[in-house]
XYZ file of C-alpha atoms in Angstrom:
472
model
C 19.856 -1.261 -55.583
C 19.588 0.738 -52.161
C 22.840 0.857 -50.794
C 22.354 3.068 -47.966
C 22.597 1.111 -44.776
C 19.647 1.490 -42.901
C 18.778 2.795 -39.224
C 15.396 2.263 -38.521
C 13.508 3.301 -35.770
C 10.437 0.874 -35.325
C 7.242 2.304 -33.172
C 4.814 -0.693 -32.343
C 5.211 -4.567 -32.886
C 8.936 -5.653 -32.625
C 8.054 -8.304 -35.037
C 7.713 -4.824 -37.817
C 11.787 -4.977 -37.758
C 12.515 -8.167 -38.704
C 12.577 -7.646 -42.097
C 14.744 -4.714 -42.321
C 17.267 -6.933 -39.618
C 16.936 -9.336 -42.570
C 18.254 -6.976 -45.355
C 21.326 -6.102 -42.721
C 19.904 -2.816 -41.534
C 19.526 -1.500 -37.766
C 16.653 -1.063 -35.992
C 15.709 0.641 -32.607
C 12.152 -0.501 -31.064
C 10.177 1.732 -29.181
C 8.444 0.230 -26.381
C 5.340 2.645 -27.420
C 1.616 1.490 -26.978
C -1.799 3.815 -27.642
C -2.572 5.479 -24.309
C -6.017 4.590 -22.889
C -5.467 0.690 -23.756
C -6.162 2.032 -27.239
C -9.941 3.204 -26.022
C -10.599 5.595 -28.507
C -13.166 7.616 -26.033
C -10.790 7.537 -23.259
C -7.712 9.142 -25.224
C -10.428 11.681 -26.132
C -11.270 12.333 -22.746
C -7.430 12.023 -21.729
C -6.928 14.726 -24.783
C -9.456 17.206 -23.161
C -8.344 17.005 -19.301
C -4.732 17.396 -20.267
C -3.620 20.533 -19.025
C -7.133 21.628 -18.377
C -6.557 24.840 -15.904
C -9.209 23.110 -13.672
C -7.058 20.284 -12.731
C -3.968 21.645 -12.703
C -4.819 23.985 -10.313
C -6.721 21.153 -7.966
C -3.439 18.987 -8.365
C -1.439 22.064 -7.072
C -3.696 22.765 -3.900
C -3.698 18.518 -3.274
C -0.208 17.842 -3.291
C 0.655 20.687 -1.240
C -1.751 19.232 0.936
C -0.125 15.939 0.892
C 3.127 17.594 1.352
C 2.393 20.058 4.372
C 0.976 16.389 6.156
C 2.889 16.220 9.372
C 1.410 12.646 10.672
C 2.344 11.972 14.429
C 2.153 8.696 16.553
C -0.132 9.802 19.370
C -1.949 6.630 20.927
C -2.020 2.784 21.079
C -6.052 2.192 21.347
C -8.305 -0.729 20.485
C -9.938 -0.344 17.202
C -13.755 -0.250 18.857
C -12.851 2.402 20.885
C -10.213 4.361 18.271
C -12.870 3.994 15.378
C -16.521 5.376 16.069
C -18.278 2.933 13.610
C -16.730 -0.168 15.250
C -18.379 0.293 18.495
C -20.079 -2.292 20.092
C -20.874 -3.506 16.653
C -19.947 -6.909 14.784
C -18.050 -5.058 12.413
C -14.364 -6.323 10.637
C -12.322 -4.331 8.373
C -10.628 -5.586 5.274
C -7.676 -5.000 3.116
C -8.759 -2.951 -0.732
C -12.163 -1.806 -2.005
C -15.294 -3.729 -1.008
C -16.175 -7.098 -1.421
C -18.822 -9.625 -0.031
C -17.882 -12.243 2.064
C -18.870 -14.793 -1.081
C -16.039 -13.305 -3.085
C -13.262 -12.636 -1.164
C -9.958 -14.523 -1.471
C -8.918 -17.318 0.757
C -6.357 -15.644 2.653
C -8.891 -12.768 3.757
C -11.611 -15.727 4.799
C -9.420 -17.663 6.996
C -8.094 -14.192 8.156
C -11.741 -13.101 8.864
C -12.301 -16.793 10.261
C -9.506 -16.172 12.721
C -10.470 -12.886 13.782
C -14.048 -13.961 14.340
C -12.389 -16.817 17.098
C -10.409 -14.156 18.325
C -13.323 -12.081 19.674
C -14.793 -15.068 21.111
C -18.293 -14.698 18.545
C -17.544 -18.349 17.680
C -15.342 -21.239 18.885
C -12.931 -22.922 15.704
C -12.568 -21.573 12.291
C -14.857 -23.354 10.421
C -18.234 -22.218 12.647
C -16.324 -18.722 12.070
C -16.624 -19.051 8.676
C -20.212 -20.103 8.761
C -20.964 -16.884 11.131
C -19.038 -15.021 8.198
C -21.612 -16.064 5.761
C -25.146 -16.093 7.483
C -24.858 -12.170 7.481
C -24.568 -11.922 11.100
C -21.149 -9.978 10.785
C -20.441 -6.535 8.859
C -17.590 -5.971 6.964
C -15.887 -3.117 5.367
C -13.067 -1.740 3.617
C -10.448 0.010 6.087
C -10.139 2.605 4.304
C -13.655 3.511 4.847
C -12.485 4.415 8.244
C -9.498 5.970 7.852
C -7.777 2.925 8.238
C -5.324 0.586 6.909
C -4.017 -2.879 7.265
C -1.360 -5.197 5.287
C -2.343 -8.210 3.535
C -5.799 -9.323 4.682
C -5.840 -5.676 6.770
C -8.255 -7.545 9.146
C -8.693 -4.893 12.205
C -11.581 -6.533 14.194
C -12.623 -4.387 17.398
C -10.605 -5.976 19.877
C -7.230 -5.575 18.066
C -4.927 -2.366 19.211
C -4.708 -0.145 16.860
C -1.359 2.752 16.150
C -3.514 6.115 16.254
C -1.380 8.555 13.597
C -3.008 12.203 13.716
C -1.807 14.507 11.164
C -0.812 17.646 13.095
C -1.688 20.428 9.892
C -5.170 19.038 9.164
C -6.099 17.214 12.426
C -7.152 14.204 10.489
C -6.759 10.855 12.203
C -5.371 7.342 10.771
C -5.252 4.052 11.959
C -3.293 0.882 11.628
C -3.286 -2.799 13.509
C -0.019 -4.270 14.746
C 2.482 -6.180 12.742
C 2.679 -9.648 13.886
C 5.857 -10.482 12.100
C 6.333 -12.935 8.589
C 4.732 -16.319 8.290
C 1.896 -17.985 9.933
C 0.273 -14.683 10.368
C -3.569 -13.762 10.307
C -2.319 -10.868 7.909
C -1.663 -13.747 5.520
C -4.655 -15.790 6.300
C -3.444 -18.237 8.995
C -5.757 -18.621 11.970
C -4.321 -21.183 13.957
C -3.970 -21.674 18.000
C -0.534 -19.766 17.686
C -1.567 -17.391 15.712
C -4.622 -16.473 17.939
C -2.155 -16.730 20.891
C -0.113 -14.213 19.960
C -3.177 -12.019 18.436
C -4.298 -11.971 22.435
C -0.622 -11.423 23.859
C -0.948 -8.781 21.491
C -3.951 -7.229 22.230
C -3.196 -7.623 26.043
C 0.357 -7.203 27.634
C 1.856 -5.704 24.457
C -0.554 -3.215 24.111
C -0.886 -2.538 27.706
C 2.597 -1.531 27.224
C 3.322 0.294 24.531
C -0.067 2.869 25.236
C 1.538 4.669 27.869
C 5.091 4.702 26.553
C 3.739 6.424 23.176
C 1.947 8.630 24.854
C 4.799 9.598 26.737
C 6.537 10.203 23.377
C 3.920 13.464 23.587
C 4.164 13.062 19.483
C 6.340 11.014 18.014
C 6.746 12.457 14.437
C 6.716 10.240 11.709
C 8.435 12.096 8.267
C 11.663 12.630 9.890
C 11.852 9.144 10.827
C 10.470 7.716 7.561
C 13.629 10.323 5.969
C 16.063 8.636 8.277
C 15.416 4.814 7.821
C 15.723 5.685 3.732
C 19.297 6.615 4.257
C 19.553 3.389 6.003
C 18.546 0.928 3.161
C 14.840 1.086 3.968
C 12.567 1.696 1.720
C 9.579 1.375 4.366
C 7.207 -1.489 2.706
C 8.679 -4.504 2.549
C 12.237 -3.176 4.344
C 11.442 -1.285 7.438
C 14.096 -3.073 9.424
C 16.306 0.679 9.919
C 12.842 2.086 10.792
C 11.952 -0.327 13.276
C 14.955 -0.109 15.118
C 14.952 3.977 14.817
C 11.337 3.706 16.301
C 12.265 0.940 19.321
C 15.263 3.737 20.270
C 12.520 6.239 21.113
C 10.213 3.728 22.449
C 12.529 2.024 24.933
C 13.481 5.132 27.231
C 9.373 5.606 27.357
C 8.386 1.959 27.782
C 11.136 1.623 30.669
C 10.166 5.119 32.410
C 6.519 4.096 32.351
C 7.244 0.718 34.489
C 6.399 -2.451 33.226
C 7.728 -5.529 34.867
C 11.472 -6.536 33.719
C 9.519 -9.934 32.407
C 7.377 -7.758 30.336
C 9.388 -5.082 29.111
C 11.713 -8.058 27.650
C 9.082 -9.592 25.976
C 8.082 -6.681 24.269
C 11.543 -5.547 23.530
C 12.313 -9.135 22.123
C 8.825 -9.630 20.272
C 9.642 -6.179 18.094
C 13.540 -6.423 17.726
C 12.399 -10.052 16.424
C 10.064 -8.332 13.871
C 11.962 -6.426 10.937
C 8.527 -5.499 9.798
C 6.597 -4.115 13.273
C 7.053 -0.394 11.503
C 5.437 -1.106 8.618
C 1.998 -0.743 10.005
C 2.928 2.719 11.281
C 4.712 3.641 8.269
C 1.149 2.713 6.244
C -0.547 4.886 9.272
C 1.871 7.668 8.450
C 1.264 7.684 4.781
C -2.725 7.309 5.119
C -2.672 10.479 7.204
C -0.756 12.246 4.664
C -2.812 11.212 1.656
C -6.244 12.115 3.564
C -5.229 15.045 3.579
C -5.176 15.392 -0.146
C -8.527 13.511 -0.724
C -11.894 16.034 -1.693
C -10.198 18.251 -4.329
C -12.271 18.809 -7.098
C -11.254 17.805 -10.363
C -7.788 16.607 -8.710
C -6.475 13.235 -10.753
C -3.827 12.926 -7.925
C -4.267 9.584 -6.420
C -4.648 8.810 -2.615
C -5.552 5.366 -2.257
C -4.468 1.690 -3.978
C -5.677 -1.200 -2.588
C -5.860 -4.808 -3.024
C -8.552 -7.268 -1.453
C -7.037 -10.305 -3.355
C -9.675 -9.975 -6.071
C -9.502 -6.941 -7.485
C -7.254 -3.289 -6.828
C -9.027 -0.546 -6.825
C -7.823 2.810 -6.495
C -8.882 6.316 -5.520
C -8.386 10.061 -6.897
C -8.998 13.005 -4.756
C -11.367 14.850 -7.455
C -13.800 12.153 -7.452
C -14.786 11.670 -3.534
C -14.607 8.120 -2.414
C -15.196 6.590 -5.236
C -13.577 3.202 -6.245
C -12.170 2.599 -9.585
C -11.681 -1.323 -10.132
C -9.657 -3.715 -12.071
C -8.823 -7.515 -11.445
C -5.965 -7.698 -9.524
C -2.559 -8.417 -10.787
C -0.698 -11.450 -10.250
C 2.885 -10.450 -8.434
C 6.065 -11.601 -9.599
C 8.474 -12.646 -7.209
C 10.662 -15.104 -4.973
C 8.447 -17.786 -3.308
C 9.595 -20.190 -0.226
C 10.541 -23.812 -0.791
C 7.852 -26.325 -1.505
C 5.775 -23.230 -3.435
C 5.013 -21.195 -6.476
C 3.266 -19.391 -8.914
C -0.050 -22.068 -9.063
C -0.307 -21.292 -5.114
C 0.186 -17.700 -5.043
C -3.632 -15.377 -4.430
C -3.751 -12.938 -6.609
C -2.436 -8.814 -5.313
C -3.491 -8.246 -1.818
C -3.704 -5.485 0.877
C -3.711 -1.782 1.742
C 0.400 -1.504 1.856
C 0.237 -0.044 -1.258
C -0.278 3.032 0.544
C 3.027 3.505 0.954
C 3.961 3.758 -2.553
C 0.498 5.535 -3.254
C 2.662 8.361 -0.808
C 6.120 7.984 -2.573
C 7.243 5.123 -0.846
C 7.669 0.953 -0.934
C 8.361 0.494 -4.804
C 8.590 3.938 -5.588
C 12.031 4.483 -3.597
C 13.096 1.212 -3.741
C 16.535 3.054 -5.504
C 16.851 3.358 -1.370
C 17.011 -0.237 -1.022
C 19.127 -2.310 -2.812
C 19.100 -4.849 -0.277
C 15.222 -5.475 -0.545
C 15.990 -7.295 -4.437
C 17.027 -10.312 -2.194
C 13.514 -10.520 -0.868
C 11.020 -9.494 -3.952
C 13.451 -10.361 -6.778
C 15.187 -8.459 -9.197
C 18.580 -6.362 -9.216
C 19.683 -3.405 -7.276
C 19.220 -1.815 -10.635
C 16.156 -3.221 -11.185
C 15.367 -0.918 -7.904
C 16.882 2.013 -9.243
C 14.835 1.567 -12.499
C 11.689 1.717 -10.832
C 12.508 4.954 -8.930
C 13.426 7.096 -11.609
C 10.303 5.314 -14.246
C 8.185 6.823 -11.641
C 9.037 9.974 -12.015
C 7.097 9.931 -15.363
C 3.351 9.257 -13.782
C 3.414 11.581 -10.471
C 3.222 15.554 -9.693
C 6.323 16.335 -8.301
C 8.670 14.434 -5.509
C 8.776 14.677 -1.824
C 11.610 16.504 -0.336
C 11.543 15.077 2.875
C 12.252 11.649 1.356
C 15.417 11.561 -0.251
C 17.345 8.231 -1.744
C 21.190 8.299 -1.548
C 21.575 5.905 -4.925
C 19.355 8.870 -6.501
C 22.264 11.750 -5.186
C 20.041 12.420 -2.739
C 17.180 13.077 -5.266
C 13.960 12.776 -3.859
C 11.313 10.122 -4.057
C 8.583 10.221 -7.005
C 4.929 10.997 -5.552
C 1.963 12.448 -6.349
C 0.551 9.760 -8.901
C -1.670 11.319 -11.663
C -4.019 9.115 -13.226
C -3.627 11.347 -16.827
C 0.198 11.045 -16.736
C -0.190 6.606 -15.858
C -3.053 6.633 -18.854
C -0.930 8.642 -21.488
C 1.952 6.837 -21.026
C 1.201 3.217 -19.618
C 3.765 3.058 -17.091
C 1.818 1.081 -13.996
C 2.559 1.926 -10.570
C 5.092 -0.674 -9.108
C 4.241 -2.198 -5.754
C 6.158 -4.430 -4.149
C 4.489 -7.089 -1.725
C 4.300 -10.256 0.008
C 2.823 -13.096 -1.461
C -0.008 -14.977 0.577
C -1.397 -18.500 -0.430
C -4.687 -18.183 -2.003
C -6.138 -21.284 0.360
C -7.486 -20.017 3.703
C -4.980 -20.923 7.052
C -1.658 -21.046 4.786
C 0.031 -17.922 5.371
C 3.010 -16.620 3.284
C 4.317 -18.191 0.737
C 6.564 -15.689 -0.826
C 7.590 -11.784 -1.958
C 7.654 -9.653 -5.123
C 6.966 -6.822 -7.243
C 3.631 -6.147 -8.946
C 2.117 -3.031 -10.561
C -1.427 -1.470 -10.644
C -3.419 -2.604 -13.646
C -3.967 0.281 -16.022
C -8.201 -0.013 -16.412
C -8.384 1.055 -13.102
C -6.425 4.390 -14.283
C -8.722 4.847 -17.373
C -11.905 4.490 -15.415
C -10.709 7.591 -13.157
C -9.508 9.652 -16.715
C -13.214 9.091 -17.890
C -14.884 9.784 -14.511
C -12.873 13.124 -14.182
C -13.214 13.791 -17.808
C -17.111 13.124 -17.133
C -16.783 15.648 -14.215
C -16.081 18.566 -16.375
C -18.522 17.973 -19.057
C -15.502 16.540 -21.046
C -16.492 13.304 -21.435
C -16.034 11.007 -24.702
C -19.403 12.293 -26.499
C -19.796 15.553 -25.012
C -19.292 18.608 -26.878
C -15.866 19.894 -27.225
């Protein structure tokens, strides 16, 4: 009789131990899956691209890219005039990759529906939503146009836009204005006060801030980002440090350029009201810096995720602007009284862009604080920090994380590294409800679903004759 006690290490199905727990051994379970979702073809053409000279050397020239970005806050514009294929046109942006008007979520139709009112092209909601359908209005994914947007990321051509221009490449990114947390159009509420503020907004605000950024003469937007991390942001769903480090520049300007007292304390108390009104420059910011890694050949860095409330889709600088798509994830978090899980829409928006740069979930080790608003424990946050580590290219210096020792933030995502080893991207998010006209219901922490990352392995594996059937 074996006498031995055994120490087993078990790779695969935890239920494999049980019987060696029942003889009174030990056993350590590997949480190990096949890479590729177990798609035989796509760990072949994983096999073949890893390492390949070709790619490494793209993924070297695209992160330096990404990290040589300098994005600056230059302007306060309206989207028609700030983005040449919005002019004079019927045209509203979206949140994610694209989607007709007959599949997107609730949340993005009433947002839509609102936006519609908001330009005056039709009077309630509901003949909004029937001009939304009939054809008569374009839509398209922000990112088409180097914009993005939170949540819904409606941007119809009336709304201001933050104009971010990357000072090494000269490229140009947009992003609306935060309108705070609940009954937001971001969210999908369109009603009178939400449409009120939209046009106080869009107006005085606005009006306001143009000339006190462009006072600023460059605002830049790293150092700032840096700063607010060391203050318990983690700039995505805590930007509360970051808002207050941008009103301290803005203030001097806005009072030097000479509004009315009346409106300068409006303004002043509309954004120290918002905890959030930097998060739409912080997703400017990292759009701008990702740009500028997009067009590499054979790169498998990522530079986009994106969520339209049906499916995420993501992008990879080797393969142009090509989407790669998956169903969107549900998000697990903390909802408000009176909701839950059965009223939650699925993933939504462009935020994602900050972690997509090395921010949001990625340095949430910055943000212990944030747990209390999308779940989880401070070392929860610290968990996901250093897990993704083990999917990008390197880390960016400028953005450090103090519960880290100062180490800095994971970015650089590579689709191989996500594929081989099945750690998702972690996002975290608000929660919208999925009927049009609700509006926030809620916060969390989701992840990017892996097909998405497997579609991109076989795409650039297909790129370099590599592909699952091609020759070795």
């Amino acid at each position: 009789m074996w006498s031995e006690h055994l120490d087993v290490v078990n790779v695969g199905l935890a239920g494999f131990g049980d019987n060696i727990r029942d003889a009174g051994g030990s056993v350590t379970t590997l949480d190990w899956r096949p890479p590729a979702l177990g798609d035989p073809g796509t760990a072949l053409a994983l096999a073949r691209i890893a390492g390949h000279p070709e790619i490494e050397r793209a993924n070297q020239v695209a992160f330096e890219r990404y990290l040589s970005a300098q994005p600056v806050l230059t302007d306060v514009m309206p989207a028609g005039e700030a983005i040449p294929a919005m002019a004079g046109e019927r045209l509203i942006l979206h949140s994610g990759p694209p989607i007709a008007w007959d599949r997107m979520a609730g949340p993005v139709k009433g947002a839509i529906a609102g936006a519609i009112v908001f330009e005056g092209w039709a009077p309630t909601p509901e003949k909004a939503a029937e001009l939304a359908a009939s054809g008569e209005i374009s839509f398209s994914p922000a990112h088409h146009h180097g914009a993005v947007g939170p949540m819904a990321g409606v941007i119809s051509p009336s709304m201001p836009v933050w104009v971010v221009r990357d000072a090494t490449s000269g490229r140009l990114a947009y992003s609306n204005f935060n309108e705070g947390l609940g009954k937001v159009l971001r969210f999908g509420a369109n009603g009178p006060e939400v449409l009120e503020r939209l046009r106080w907004m869009s107006t005085e605000l606005a009006q306001a801030l143009r000339p006190a950024v462009q006072r600023l003469d460059g605002l830049e937007l790293k150092p700032l980002i840096g700063q607010a991390l060391h203050m318990g942001d983690e700039v995505h769903n805590r930007n509360a440090a970051a808002t207050g480090l941008l009103l301290k520049r803005l203030l001097p300007a806005l009072i030097a350029t000479g509004p009315d007292n009346a409106v300068l304390s409006r303004a002043a108390e509309f954004i120290t009201g918002n905890d959030h009104f930097f998060l739409n420059v912080s997703m400017a910011a990292c759009k701008a810096m990702l740009d500028a890694a997009a067009g590499v050949p054979h790169s498998s860095m990522v530079t986009a995720m994106a969520r339209n409330g049906v499916n995420f889709g993501i992008r990879v600088s080797g393969t142009g602007d090509r989407w790669f798509q998956a169903p969107a994830n549900p998000v697990d978090g903390l909802f408000f009284p009176g909701y839950g899980v059965a009223d939650a829409a699925p993933d939504l928006g462009d935020s994602a862009i900050t972690e997509t740069a090395g921010l949001g979930g990625f340095a949430m080790a910055a943000s212990p604080a944030i747990v209390k608003f999308v779940g989880g424990t401070p070392a929860d946050a610290t968990a996901h920090s250093r897990r993704m580590r083990e999917i990008t290219l390197g880390v960016n210096p400028v953005f450090t994380l103090p519960a880290l020792d100062f180490g800095a933030s994971a970015a650089g995502i590579d689709v191989r590294s996500v594929v081989d080893t099945g750690i998702q991207p972690v996002i975290n998010t608000g929660i919208a409800h999925k009927e049009a006209g609700v509006g926030q219901i809620g916060a969390g922490v989701t992840t990017a679903p892996l097909p998405c990352f497997t579609q991109a392995v076989d795409a650039l594996a297909d790129g370099l004759g590599l592909a699952a059937g091609a020759a070795a």
